[in-house]
Amino acid sequence: MTTLTGTVLVVVDHAGGALTGPSAEVLTLARGLTTGDVDAVALAEPDTTALARLGVATVHVPDLGPLAPEIAPVAAEAVLAVVAAVRPEAVLLVSSFAGKEVAARLAVALGSGAVVDATAVSVDGGGRLLASRSVLQGTWETSCAVRRGLPVVAVKPTAVEAADAPVPGPATVSAVPVTFSAVARAVRVVSRTAHPGGSRAPLGEAKVVVVGGRGVEGDFSLVEQLADEIGGAVGATRVATDEGWIDHSAQVGQTGVTISPRLYVGLGVSGAIHHTAGMQTAETIVVVNNDPEAPIFEIADLGVVGDLTEVVPQAVAELRRLRQG
Amino acid sequence: MRIVVCVKHVPDLQAERSLDAAGHLVRGDDDVLNELDENAVEAALALAEAVGGEVVALTMGPDDAVDAVRRALQMGAASGVHVVDERAAGSDVVGTARVLAAAVRKVGEEAPVDLVVTGMASMDGLTAMLPSALAASLELPQLTLAGRVAIDGRTVTVTRTIGDADEVLAAELPLVLSVTDQANEPRYPNFKAIMAAKKRPVAIWDLDDLSLASTGAEADGGPEVGTAGAGAVVVSAAPRPPREAGRVITDSGDAGTQLAAYLVENKLV
């Protein structure tokens, strides 16, 4: 495989002082793209231990002053200041809603192009970055290239496995001064309340997700039980969040979180297009629904037609037995 | 207050959708207003009604795309703008943002535009990049992914859930606002509104009206839009083999046990 020779710059995210899983994945991907350095841009106090383990050469920490990294223009201008200093050959980000906004602003500012929701990135014979992306609800696979200027690619969480670098990097911290525009300074953060994460993996980053739909009839306890039994995150369909059975942040689908886990388990999920758009690329799909006509059965690897209040407790008990046996 | 709302004509979600050889979306006869833009139109109308003002609906796309503007007029927008130009076909999100930004500026020549409203994403691309790209092109502040919007004088305050946090953000007009499908229940035009919409003006502009180039040397800053101006391009596109339905078992008392065995045997847990 052809690789780049210059620096690849990765915009990394932190949560609770630790580097996030998706950021570790993007750094891992970046190492495979270049024989040069992989540098990071941290918009919060960097987790240098993790960054070193992942092979980062330099951690650029822009001075945001009183400004908040959650504001896309603030993040984008900070990254642009690092780009001007480092002159990388590519900029990679995590394809979250926030990451996609920053990617869009970078492409406009750099006069280049951005590809988001990338599931794989490679370098072609001409030294161009190629990014794979599935579109139209996972029914089409495309390969996109940025053919002008500095390529900006946002990589979908769970698209690659994170792995430590064979040789750790120095992860040298370098402060970067930034002059912010009036636009970046225009938005005030009135308040910010982080949801208690709990012990389960964040939905967008989980390898296993258990989703509850209309069929749970307001009771998410079985969904949570199964999720905890198999180490999964909990998700919901739009109906379930609109009904107030669970927080909106749990919504999987077109306007919620798009997931691509190894295992998707749907309980009482019918399979409306807005939901399947956000989970169709899951590797294995298992569903339990008492309506044999539910469209979700058409895409399920294993479908159970049955009452989930009977099927799920039995499955949980059997899983315990099998794993203890 | 003068509000421009951006709308997009997209293939119906329920229809079979595909890409052509160039990786562009194939447009069809049953294309519709992007449903996430209905929330944008509703938000724009509600703000205009709350503080007094009018809404201009803006779209870019082939001839049929005017239907998206028509729908916004039926919902209550006062006038429309349709940027239609074959040379703009194949624009990427940056090019699209340039065209829409130029159109917003031109709308602003008659009277200043205070607010530009968009949906959170279009159902065809779902990249959710346009609102930020448009704000960057217009050099205006952005309040994106708003689940709730309030206005007080010239201050817009939004509430949004992003990632694992609830945020309340505020900024002064003029700005770019994007709303999610949680923001409101879009109104449904009645017969009277549909008839009234037929009389409302829709301006048709091309790239020349907007002084944008689809050709030219990179050194001169062109091409800015269209296929030649696209920084990001699709180099190949292929349909994925459809997911095949797997095994379906009807519970006769041991389906839970079978489900557990399936997960363990396939090393999924």
Coordinates of C-alpha atoms in Angstrom, one line a residue:
Chain A
M1 CA 0.0 0.0 0.0
T2 CA 1.2 3.5 -0.9
T3 CA 1.6 5.8 2.1
L4 CA 2.1 9.5 2.7
T5 CA 5.5 10.7 3.9
G6 CA 4.5 13.9 5.7
T7 CA 2.7 14.6 9.0
V8 CA -0.9 13.4 9.4
L9 CA -2.7 15.6 11.9
V10 CA -5.5 14.1 14.1
V11 CA -8.0 16.2 16.0
V12 CA -8.5 14.2 19.2
D13 CA -11.3 14.3 21.8
H14 CA -11.2 13.8 25.5
A15 CA -13.9 12.8 28.0
G16 CA -13.3 13.1 31.7
G17 CA -9.6 13.8 31.1
A18 CA -9.1 10.6 29.1
L19 CA -8.6 10.2 25.3
T20 CA -11.8 8.8 23.8
G21 CA -12.0 5.4 22.1
P22 CA -12.9 6.9 18.7
S23 CA -9.8 9.2 18.9
A24 CA -7.6 6.2 19.6
E25 CA -9.1 4.5 16.5
V26 CA -8.4 7.5 14.3
L27 CA -4.8 7.7 15.6
T28 CA -4.4 4.0 14.8
L29 CA -5.7 4.6 11.3
A30 CA -3.4 7.6 10.8
R31 CA -0.3 5.6 11.7
G32 CA -1.0 3.3 8.7
L33 CA -1.3 6.2 6.3
T34 CA 2.1 7.8 6.6
T35 CA 5.7 7.0 7.2
G36 CA 6.0 10.5 8.7
D37 CA 4.7 11.7 12.0
V38 CA 1.3 11.4 13.5
D39 CA 0.5 14.6 15.4
A40 CA -2.5 15.3 17.5
V41 CA -4.5 18.5 18.2
A42 CA -6.0 18.5 21.6
L43 CA -8.7 21.1 22.5
A44 CA -8.6 20.1 26.1
E45 CA -5.9 19.1 28.6
P46 CA -4.2 16.2 26.7
D47 CA -4.1 12.6 28.0
T48 CA -0.4 12.4 27.0
T49 CA 0.0 8.8 28.4
A50 CA -2.6 7.5 26.0
L51 CA -1.4 9.7 23.1
A52 CA 2.2 8.4 23.6
R53 CA 1.0 4.8 23.6
L54 CA -0.7 5.4 20.3
G55 CA 2.5 6.7 18.8
V56 CA 1.8 10.5 18.7
A57 CA 4.9 12.6 18.0
T58 CA 3.7 16.0 19.0
V59 CA 0.5 17.0 20.8
H60 CA -0.5 20.6 19.7
V61 CA -2.5 22.3 22.3
P62 CA -4.1 25.5 21.0
D63 CA -4.6 28.3 23.6
L64 CA -8.4 28.8 23.5
G65 CA -8.4 31.4 26.2
P66 CA -11.9 31.7 27.6
L67 CA -13.5 30.2 24.5
A68 CA -15.2 26.8 24.5
P69 CA -14.0 23.9 22.2
E70 CA -17.7 22.9 21.7
I71 CA -18.2 25.9 19.4
A72 CA -17.3 24.7 15.9
P73 CA -15.7 27.9 14.7
V74 CA -13.5 28.0 17.8
A75 CA -12.4 24.4 17.2
A76 CA -11.9 25.0 13.5
E77 CA -9.8 28.1 14.0
A78 CA -7.7 26.4 16.6
V79 CA -7.0 23.5 14.2
L80 CA -6.2 25.9 11.4
A81 CA -3.6 27.6 13.5
V82 CA -1.9 24.2 14.0
V83 CA -2.3 23.4 10.3
A84 CA -0.5 26.7 9.5
A85 CA 2.4 25.8 11.8
V86 CA 2.7 22.0 11.0
R87 CA 1.8 21.9 7.3
P88 CA 0.4 18.4 7.5
E89 CA -0.6 16.2 4.5
A90 CA -4.0 15.3 5.9
V91 CA -6.3 16.2 8.7
L92 CA -8.3 13.5 10.3
L93 CA -11.1 13.8 12.9
V94 CA -13.7 11.7 14.6
S95 CA -17.0 11.7 12.7
S96 CA -19.3 12.8 15.5
F97 CA -21.8 15.7 14.9
A98 CA -19.2 18.1 16.3
G99 CA -16.4 16.6 14.2
K100 CA -18.4 16.9 11.0
E101 CA -19.1 20.5 11.7
V102 CA -15.4 21.2 12.2
A103 CA -14.5 19.2 9.1
A104 CA -17.0 21.3 7.0
R105 CA -15.5 24.6 8.3
L106 CA -11.9 23.4 7.7
A107 CA -12.8 22.5 4.0
V108 CA -14.3 25.9 3.4
A109 CA -11.4 27.7 5.1
L110 CA -8.7 25.6 3.3
G111 CA -10.5 25.6 -0.1
S112 CA -10.1 21.9 -0.1
G113 CA -12.7 19.2 0.5
A114 CA -14.0 17.0 3.3
V115 CA -15.3 13.5 3.5
V116 CA -17.2 12.5 6.7
D117 CA -18.5 9.2 8.0
A118 CA -15.5 7.4 6.5
T119 CA -15.3 3.7 7.3
A120 CA -11.8 3.2 5.8
V121 CA -9.0 5.5 4.5
S122 CA -6.2 4.6 2.2
V123 CA -3.7 6.3 -0.1
D124 CA -3.9 5.7 -3.8
G125 CA -1.0 5.4 -6.3
G126 CA -1.1 9.2 -7.0
G127 CA -0.8 10.0 -3.3
R128 CA -4.5 10.9 -3.0
L129 CA -6.4 10.0 0.1
L130 CA -9.3 7.7 -0.6
A131 CA -12.1 7.4 1.9
S132 CA -14.9 4.8 1.9
R133 CA -18.3 5.8 2.9
S134 CA -21.6 4.0 2.8
V135 CA -24.6 6.1 1.7
L136 CA -28.3 5.8 1.2
Q137 CA -28.8 3.9 4.4
G138 CA -26.0 1.6 3.9
T139 CA -27.3 0.4 0.5
W140 CA -24.4 1.9 -1.5
E141 CA -20.6 1.9 -1.0
T142 CA -18.7 4.8 -2.3
S143 CA -15.1 5.7 -2.4
C144 CA -14.3 9.5 -2.2
A145 CA -11.2 11.5 -2.9
V146 CA -10.2 15.0 -2.0
R147 CA -8.5 16.2 -5.1
R148 CA -7.5 19.7 -4.1
G149 CA -5.6 21.2 -1.2
L150 CA -5.4 19.6 2.2
P151 CA -7.7 16.6 2.6
V152 CA -10.0 16.6 5.6
V153 CA -11.5 13.2 6.6
A154 CA -13.8 12.4 9.5
V155 CA -13.7 8.8 10.5
K156 CA -16.7 6.9 11.8
P157 CA -16.4 5.5 15.3
T158 CA -15.9 1.7 15.4
A159 CA -14.7 1.7 11.8
V160 CA -11.2 0.5 12.9
E161 CA -9.8 -1.3 15.9
A162 CA -7.6 0.8 18.1
A163 CA -4.2 -0.6 18.7
D164 CA -1.1 0.8 20.5
A165 CA 1.9 1.7 18.4
P166 CA 4.7 -0.8 18.2
V167 CA 7.0 2.0 19.4
P168 CA 5.4 4.6 21.6
G169 CA 5.7 8.2 20.6
P170 CA 7.2 11.1 22.6
A171 CA 3.8 12.9 22.6
T172 CA 5.7 16.2 23.2
V173 CA 3.2 18.9 24.2
S174 CA 3.5 22.1 22.2
A175 CA 1.4 25.2 23.0
V176 CA -0.1 27.0 20.0
P177 CA -1.2 30.6 20.2
V178 CA -4.4 31.3 18.2
T179 CA -6.0 34.6 17.1
F180 CA -9.8 34.1 17.0
S181 CA -12.2 35.8 14.7
A182 CA -15.3 37.7 15.8
V183 CA -17.4 34.8 14.6
A184 CA -15.7 32.4 16.9
R185 CA -16.1 34.8 19.8
A186 CA -19.8 35.4 19.0
V187 CA -21.4 32.3 20.6
R188 CA -21.7 32.2 24.4
V189 CA -22.0 28.9 26.2
V190 CA -24.8 29.7 28.7
S191 CA -24.7 26.3 30.3
R192 CA -23.3 22.8 29.7
T193 CA -24.5 19.7 31.5
A194 CA -22.8 16.4 30.9
H195 CA -25.0 13.4 31.2
P196 CA -23.7 10.9 33.7
G197 CA -22.1 8.3 31.5
G198 CA -22.8 5.4 33.7
S199 CA -20.9 2.1 33.4
R200 CA -22.1 1.3 29.8
A201 CA -20.1 2.2 26.7
P202 CA -21.3 5.3 24.8
L203 CA -23.8 4.3 22.1
G204 CA -21.8 5.5 19.1
E205 CA -18.6 3.7 20.2
A206 CA -20.1 0.4 21.4
K207 CA -19.3 -2.9 19.7
V208 CA -22.5 -4.4 21.0
V209 CA -25.8 -2.5 21.2
V210 CA -29.2 -3.5 22.5
V211 CA -32.1 -1.4 21.3
G212 CA -35.6 -1.1 22.6
G213 CA -38.5 0.0 20.4
R214 CA -42.2 0.5 20.7
G215 CA -42.6 -3.2 21.7
V216 CA -41.0 -2.7 25.1
E217 CA -44.1 -0.7 26.0
G218 CA -42.3 1.8 28.2
D219 CA -40.2 -0.7 30.1
F220 CA -36.5 -0.6 29.3
S221 CA -35.5 -2.9 32.2
L222 CA -35.2 -6.0 29.9
V223 CA -33.2 -4.0 27.4
E224 CA -30.8 -2.8 30.1
Q225 CA -30.6 -6.3 31.6
L226 CA -29.6 -7.9 28.4
A227 CA -27.2 -5.0 27.6
D228 CA -25.5 -5.5 30.9
E229 CA -25.3 -9.3 30.5
I230 CA -23.5 -9.0 27.1
G231 CA -21.5 -5.8 27.8
G232 CA -23.5 -3.6 25.4
A233 CA -24.7 -0.1 25.2
V234 CA -28.4 0.8 25.3
G235 CA -30.2 2.4 22.4
A236 CA -33.8 3.2 21.5
T237 CA -36.0 4.0 18.5
R238 CA -37.4 7.4 18.0
V239 CA -40.8 6.3 19.2
A240 CA -39.3 5.2 22.5
T241 CA -37.5 8.5 23.0
D242 CA -40.4 10.6 21.9
E243 CA -42.6 8.7 24.4
G244 CA -40.1 9.7 27.1
W245 CA -39.3 6.1 28.0
I246 CA -35.5 6.9 27.7
D247 CA -33.4 10.0 27.1
H248 CA -33.2 11.4 23.5
S249 CA -29.5 10.8 23.4
A250 CA -30.2 7.1 23.2
Q251 CA -32.0 7.5 19.8
V252 CA -30.5 5.3 17.1
G253 CA -31.3 6.3 13.5
Q254 CA -31.2 8.9 10.9
T255 CA -31.5 11.9 13.2
G256 CA -30.0 10.2 16.2
V257 CA -26.8 8.2 16.6
T258 CA -25.7 6.1 13.6
I259 CA -24.2 2.9 14.8
S260 CA -22.3 0.2 13.2
P261 CA -21.6 -2.4 15.9
R262 CA -20.4 -6.0 15.7
L263 CA -23.7 -7.1 17.2
Y264 CA -27.1 -5.3 17.2
V265 CA -29.9 -6.7 19.2
G266 CA -33.4 -5.2 18.6
L267 CA -36.1 -5.8 21.2
G268 CA -39.6 -4.8 20.1
V269 CA -38.2 -2.8 17.2
S270 CA -40.3 -2.8 14.0
G271 CA -37.6 -1.5 11.6
A272 CA -38.9 1.8 10.3
I273 CA -36.7 3.2 7.7
H274 CA -35.5 6.1 9.9
H275 CA -34.2 3.6 12.4
T276 CA -32.7 1.1 10.0
A277 CA -30.8 3.9 8.3
G278 CA -28.8 4.2 11.4
M279 CA -28.0 0.6 12.1
Q280 CA -28.1 -1.3 8.8
T281 CA -24.4 -1.7 8.6
A282 CA -24.2 -3.6 11.9
E283 CA -22.2 -6.8 11.3
T284 CA -24.8 -9.2 12.9
I285 CA -28.5 -8.3 13.5
V286 CA -30.6 -10.2 16.1
V287 CA -34.2 -9.2 16.7
V288 CA -37.1 -10.2 19.0
N289 CA -40.5 -9.0 18.0
N290 CA -44.0 -10.5 18.4
D291 CA -45.1 -9.3 15.0
P292 CA -43.8 -11.7 12.3
E293 CA -44.6 -9.0 9.6
A294 CA -42.2 -6.4 11.1
P295 CA -39.8 -5.2 8.4
I296 CA -36.8 -5.6 10.7
F297 CA -37.0 -9.4 10.1
E298 CA -36.0 -8.8 6.5
I299 CA -32.5 -7.7 7.6
A300 CA -32.0 -9.8 10.6
D301 CA -29.5 -12.7 10.8
L302 CA -31.5 -14.2 13.6
G303 CA -35.1 -13.3 14.1
V304 CA -37.2 -14.5 17.0
V305 CA -41.0 -14.1 16.7
G306 CA -42.1 -14.1 20.3
D307 CA -43.0 -12.2 23.4
L308 CA -39.8 -10.4 24.6
T309 CA -40.9 -10.6 28.2
E310 CA -40.5 -14.3 27.9
V311 CA -37.7 -14.6 25.4
V312 CA -35.3 -12.1 27.0
P313 CA -35.2 -13.4 30.6
Q314 CA -34.8 -16.9 29.3
A315 CA -31.9 -15.7 27.0
V316 CA -30.2 -13.9 29.9
A317 CA -30.5 -17.0 32.2
E318 CA -29.1 -19.2 29.5
L319 CA -26.2 -16.8 28.7
R320 CA -25.3 -16.9 32.4
R321 CA -25.5 -20.7 32.5
L322 CA -23.4 -21.1 29.3
R323 CA -20.7 -18.7 30.5
Q324 CA -20.4 -20.2 33.9
G325 CA -20.4 -23.7 32.6
Chain B
M1 CA -36.9 40.5 10.9
R2 CA -35.9 38.9 7.6
I3 CA -35.2 35.2 7.6
V4 CA -33.9 33.0 4.8
V5 CA -34.7 29.3 5.1
C6 CA -32.7 26.8 3.0
V7 CA -34.7 23.9 1.6
K8 CA -33.7 20.9 -0.5
H9 CA -35.6 18.7 -2.9
V10 CA -34.5 15.0 -2.3
P11 CA -35.5 11.6 -3.4
D12 CA -38.3 10.1 -1.3
L13 CA -36.9 7.9 1.5
Q14 CA -39.4 5.2 0.7
A15 CA -38.4 5.0 -3.0
E16 CA -35.5 2.9 -4.4
R17 CA -32.5 5.3 -4.4
S18 CA -29.3 5.0 -6.4
L19 CA -26.2 6.8 -7.6
D20 CA -25.1 7.3 -11.2
A21 CA -21.8 6.5 -12.8
A22 CA -20.4 9.8 -11.5
G23 CA -21.5 9.0 -8.0
H24 CA -24.2 11.6 -8.0
L25 CA -27.6 10.9 -6.6
V26 CA -30.2 9.9 -9.2
R27 CA -33.1 12.3 -9.0
G28 CA -36.6 11.0 -9.6
D29 CA -40.2 12.0 -10.2
D30 CA -41.3 11.5 -6.7
D31 CA -38.7 13.7 -5.0
V32 CA -40.0 15.6 -2.0
L33 CA -39.0 18.4 0.3
N34 CA -36.3 17.0 2.6
E35 CA -38.4 16.2 5.7
L36 CA -35.8 17.6 8.1
D37 CA -36.2 20.9 6.2
E38 CA -39.9 21.0 7.3
N39 CA -38.6 21.6 10.8
A40 CA -36.4 24.4 9.5
V41 CA -39.3 26.1 7.7
E42 CA -41.5 25.7 10.8
A43 CA -38.8 27.3 13.0
A44 CA -38.3 30.2 10.6
L45 CA -42.1 30.8 10.4
A46 CA -42.5 30.6 14.1
L47 CA -39.7 33.1 14.7
A48 CA -41.1 35.5 12.1
E49 CA -44.5 35.3 13.7
A50 CA -43.1 35.8 17.1
V51 CA -41.2 39.0 16.4
G52 CA -42.7 40.2 13.1
G53 CA -41.0 39.6 9.8
E54 CA -41.0 37.5 6.7
V55 CA -39.5 34.3 5.5
V56 CA -37.7 33.7 2.1
A57 CA -37.3 30.1 1.0
L58 CA -34.1 29.3 -0.9
T59 CA -33.1 26.2 -2.8
M60 CA -30.5 25.2 -5.3
G61 CA -31.1 22.3 -7.7
P62 CA -32.5 21.3 -11.1
D63 CA -35.9 22.6 -12.4
D64 CA -38.0 20.2 -10.2
A65 CA -36.3 21.5 -7.1
V66 CA -38.6 24.5 -7.1
D67 CA -41.2 22.1 -5.6
A68 CA -39.2 22.3 -2.3
V69 CA -39.7 26.2 -2.4
R70 CA -43.3 25.8 -3.3
R71 CA -43.9 23.6 -0.2
A72 CA -42.3 26.2 2.0
L73 CA -44.5 28.9 0.4
Q74 CA -47.6 26.7 1.2
M75 CA -46.4 26.5 4.8
G76 CA -46.2 30.3 4.9
A77 CA -43.0 31.6 3.4
A78 CA -43.5 35.0 1.7
S79 CA -41.3 34.5 -1.3
G80 CA -38.9 32.1 -2.8
V81 CA -35.5 31.9 -4.6
H82 CA -34.5 29.0 -6.8
V83 CA -30.9 28.9 -8.0
V84 CA -30.9 26.7 -11.0
D85 CA -27.9 26.3 -13.3
E86 CA -26.5 23.2 -15.0
R87 CA -23.0 24.4 -14.3
A88 CA -23.7 24.1 -10.5
A89 CA -24.4 20.3 -10.9
G90 CA -21.9 18.1 -9.1
S91 CA -21.1 20.7 -6.4
D92 CA -19.7 19.3 -3.2
V93 CA -20.8 20.7 0.1
V94 CA -18.3 23.5 0.0
G95 CA -19.5 24.5 -3.5
T96 CA -23.2 24.3 -2.4
A97 CA -22.4 26.5 0.6
R98 CA -20.8 29.0 -1.7
V99 CA -23.9 29.1 -4.0
L100 CA -26.3 29.4 -1.1
A101 CA -24.1 32.0 0.6
A102 CA -24.0 34.1 -2.6
A103 CA -27.8 33.8 -2.9
V104 CA -28.3 34.9 0.8
R105 CA -26.1 37.9 0.1
K106 CA -28.2 38.8 -2.9
V107 CA -31.4 38.5 -1.0
G108 CA -29.8 40.8 1.6
E109 CA -29.2 43.5 -1.1
E110 CA -32.9 44.5 -0.9
A111 CA -33.0 44.4 2.9
P112 CA -30.6 42.9 5.4
V113 CA -31.0 39.2 6.3
D114 CA -31.1 38.7 10.0
L115 CA -31.2 34.9 10.2
V116 CA -30.5 31.9 8.0
V117 CA -32.3 28.7 9.0
T118 CA -31.5 25.2 7.8
G119 CA -32.5 21.7 8.7
M120 CA -29.9 19.5 10.6
A121 CA -29.1 17.4 7.5
S122 CA -30.5 16.3 4.2
M123 CA -32.0 12.8 4.0
D124 CA -30.0 12.0 0.9
G125 CA -26.5 12.9 2.0
L126 CA -26.8 13.0 5.8
T127 CA -23.4 14.5 6.2
A128 CA -24.8 17.3 8.4
M129 CA -22.0 19.5 7.0
L130 CA -24.0 22.2 5.1
P131 CA -25.1 24.4 8.1
S132 CA -21.5 24.8 9.2
A133 CA -20.1 25.2 5.7
L134 CA -22.8 27.9 5.0
A135 CA -22.0 29.8 8.2
A136 CA -18.3 29.7 7.3
S137 CA -19.0 31.0 3.8
L138 CA -21.2 33.8 5.1
E139 CA -18.8 34.5 7.9
L140 CA -21.6 34.5 10.4
P141 CA -21.9 32.8 13.9
Q142 CA -23.6 29.4 13.9
L143 CA -26.0 27.9 16.4
T144 CA -26.5 24.3 15.2
L145 CA -28.5 21.2 16.0
A146 CA -31.0 23.2 18.0
G147 CA -33.7 21.2 19.8
R148 CA -35.3 24.4 21.1
V149 CA -35.0 28.0 19.9
A150 CA -35.9 31.2 21.7
I151 CA -35.5 34.8 20.6
D152 CA -35.3 37.9 22.8
G153 CA -34.6 41.1 21.0
R154 CA -31.5 40.4 18.9
T155 CA -30.4 37.4 21.0
V156 CA -31.1 33.9 19.9
T157 CA -30.8 31.1 22.5
V158 CA -30.8 27.4 21.6
T159 CA -30.8 24.2 23.6
R160 CA -29.2 21.2 22.2
T161 CA -28.1 17.7 23.1
I162 CA -24.8 16.9 21.5
G163 CA -22.9 13.8 22.3
D164 CA -23.2 13.3 26.1
A165 CA -24.1 16.8 27.0
D166 CA -27.0 19.3 27.1
E167 CA -25.9 22.7 26.0
V168 CA -27.5 26.1 26.1
L169 CA -25.9 28.5 23.6
A170 CA -26.6 32.1 22.7
A171 CA -25.6 34.6 20.1
E172 CA -26.7 37.9 18.5
L173 CA -28.3 38.2 15.1
P174 CA -27.3 37.9 12.3
L175 CA -26.4 34.2 12.4
V176 CA -27.0 30.8 10.9
L177 CA -29.3 28.4 12.8
S178 CA -29.9 24.7 12.2
V179 CA -32.7 22.8 13.9
T180 CA -33.3 19.2 14.6
D181 CA -36.4 17.2 14.2
Q182 CA -37.1 17.7 17.9
A183 CA -37.5 21.4 17.5
N184 CA -41.1 21.5 16.5
E185 CA -44.1 19.9 14.8
P186 CA -44.2 21.3 11.2
R187 CA -47.5 22.8 10.3
Y188 CA -49.6 21.2 7.5
P189 CA -50.8 23.6 4.9
N190 CA -54.6 23.8 4.4
F191 CA -56.3 24.4 1.1
K192 CA -56.4 28.1 1.5
A193 CA -52.7 28.2 2.2
I194 CA -52.0 26.1 -0.9
M195 CA -54.0 28.4 -3.1
A196 CA -52.4 31.5 -1.6
A197 CA -48.9 30.1 -2.2
K198 CA -49.5 30.0 -6.0
K199 CA -49.5 33.8 -6.0
R200 CA -46.2 34.3 -4.2
P201 CA -43.1 35.2 -6.2
V202 CA -40.2 32.8 -6.8
A203 CA -37.0 34.4 -8.2
I204 CA -35.0 32.2 -10.6
W205 CA -31.2 32.9 -10.5
D206 CA -28.2 31.4 -12.2
L207 CA -24.5 31.5 -11.4
D208 CA -24.1 34.7 -13.4
D209 CA -26.6 36.4 -11.2
L210 CA -24.5 35.4 -8.2
S211 CA -21.1 36.2 -9.9
L212 CA -19.9 32.7 -9.3
A213 CA -17.5 30.8 -11.6
S214 CA -17.8 27.1 -12.6
T215 CA -14.7 27.3 -14.7
G216 CA -11.3 29.0 -14.5
A217 CA -7.8 28.5 -13.3
E218 CA -7.2 27.5 -9.7
A219 CA -4.8 30.4 -9.5
D220 CA -7.6 32.9 -10.1
G221 CA -9.7 31.4 -7.4
G222 CA -11.9 29.4 -9.7
P223 CA -13.7 27.2 -10.4
E224 CA -15.8 27.7 -7.3
V225 CA -18.8 25.5 -7.9
G226 CA -20.0 22.5 -9.9
T227 CA -18.1 19.3 -10.7
A228 CA -14.9 21.2 -11.5
G229 CA -15.1 23.1 -8.3
A230 CA -15.7 20.2 -6.1
G231 CA -12.8 19.5 -3.7
A232 CA -14.3 16.1 -2.6
V233 CA -15.4 13.8 -5.3
V234 CA -16.9 10.3 -5.5
V235 CA -14.4 8.1 -7.5
S236 CA -16.5 4.9 -7.4
A237 CA -19.9 3.8 -6.2
A238 CA -21.5 0.4 -6.1
P239 CA -24.6 -1.0 -4.5
R240 CA -23.9 -3.2 -1.5
P241 CA -25.3 -6.6 -1.7
P242 CA -28.6 -6.4 0.1
R243 CA -28.7 -7.9 3.6
E244 CA -30.4 -11.3 3.4
A245 CA -32.9 -12.3 5.9
G246 CA -31.4 -15.0 8.1
R247 CA -33.0 -17.6 10.3
V248 CA -36.4 -16.8 11.8
I249 CA -37.6 -18.9 14.8
T250 CA -41.1 -18.7 16.2
D251 CA -41.0 -19.1 20.0
S252 CA -42.5 -22.3 21.2
G253 CA -41.0 -22.0 24.7
D254 CA -37.2 -22.2 24.1
A255 CA -36.5 -19.3 21.8
G256 CA -34.6 -17.5 24.5
T257 CA -32.3 -20.5 25.0
Q258 CA -31.8 -20.7 21.2
L259 CA -31.0 -17.0 21.0
A260 CA -28.4 -17.3 23.8
A261 CA -26.8 -20.3 22.0
Y262 CA -26.6 -18.4 18.8
L263 CA -24.8 -15.5 20.4
V264 CA -22.3 -17.8 22.1
E265 CA -21.7 -20.2 19.2
N266 CA -21.0 -17.2 16.9
K267 CA -18.7 -15.7 19.5
L268 CA -20.8 -12.5 19.5
V269 CA -20.7 -12.2 23.3

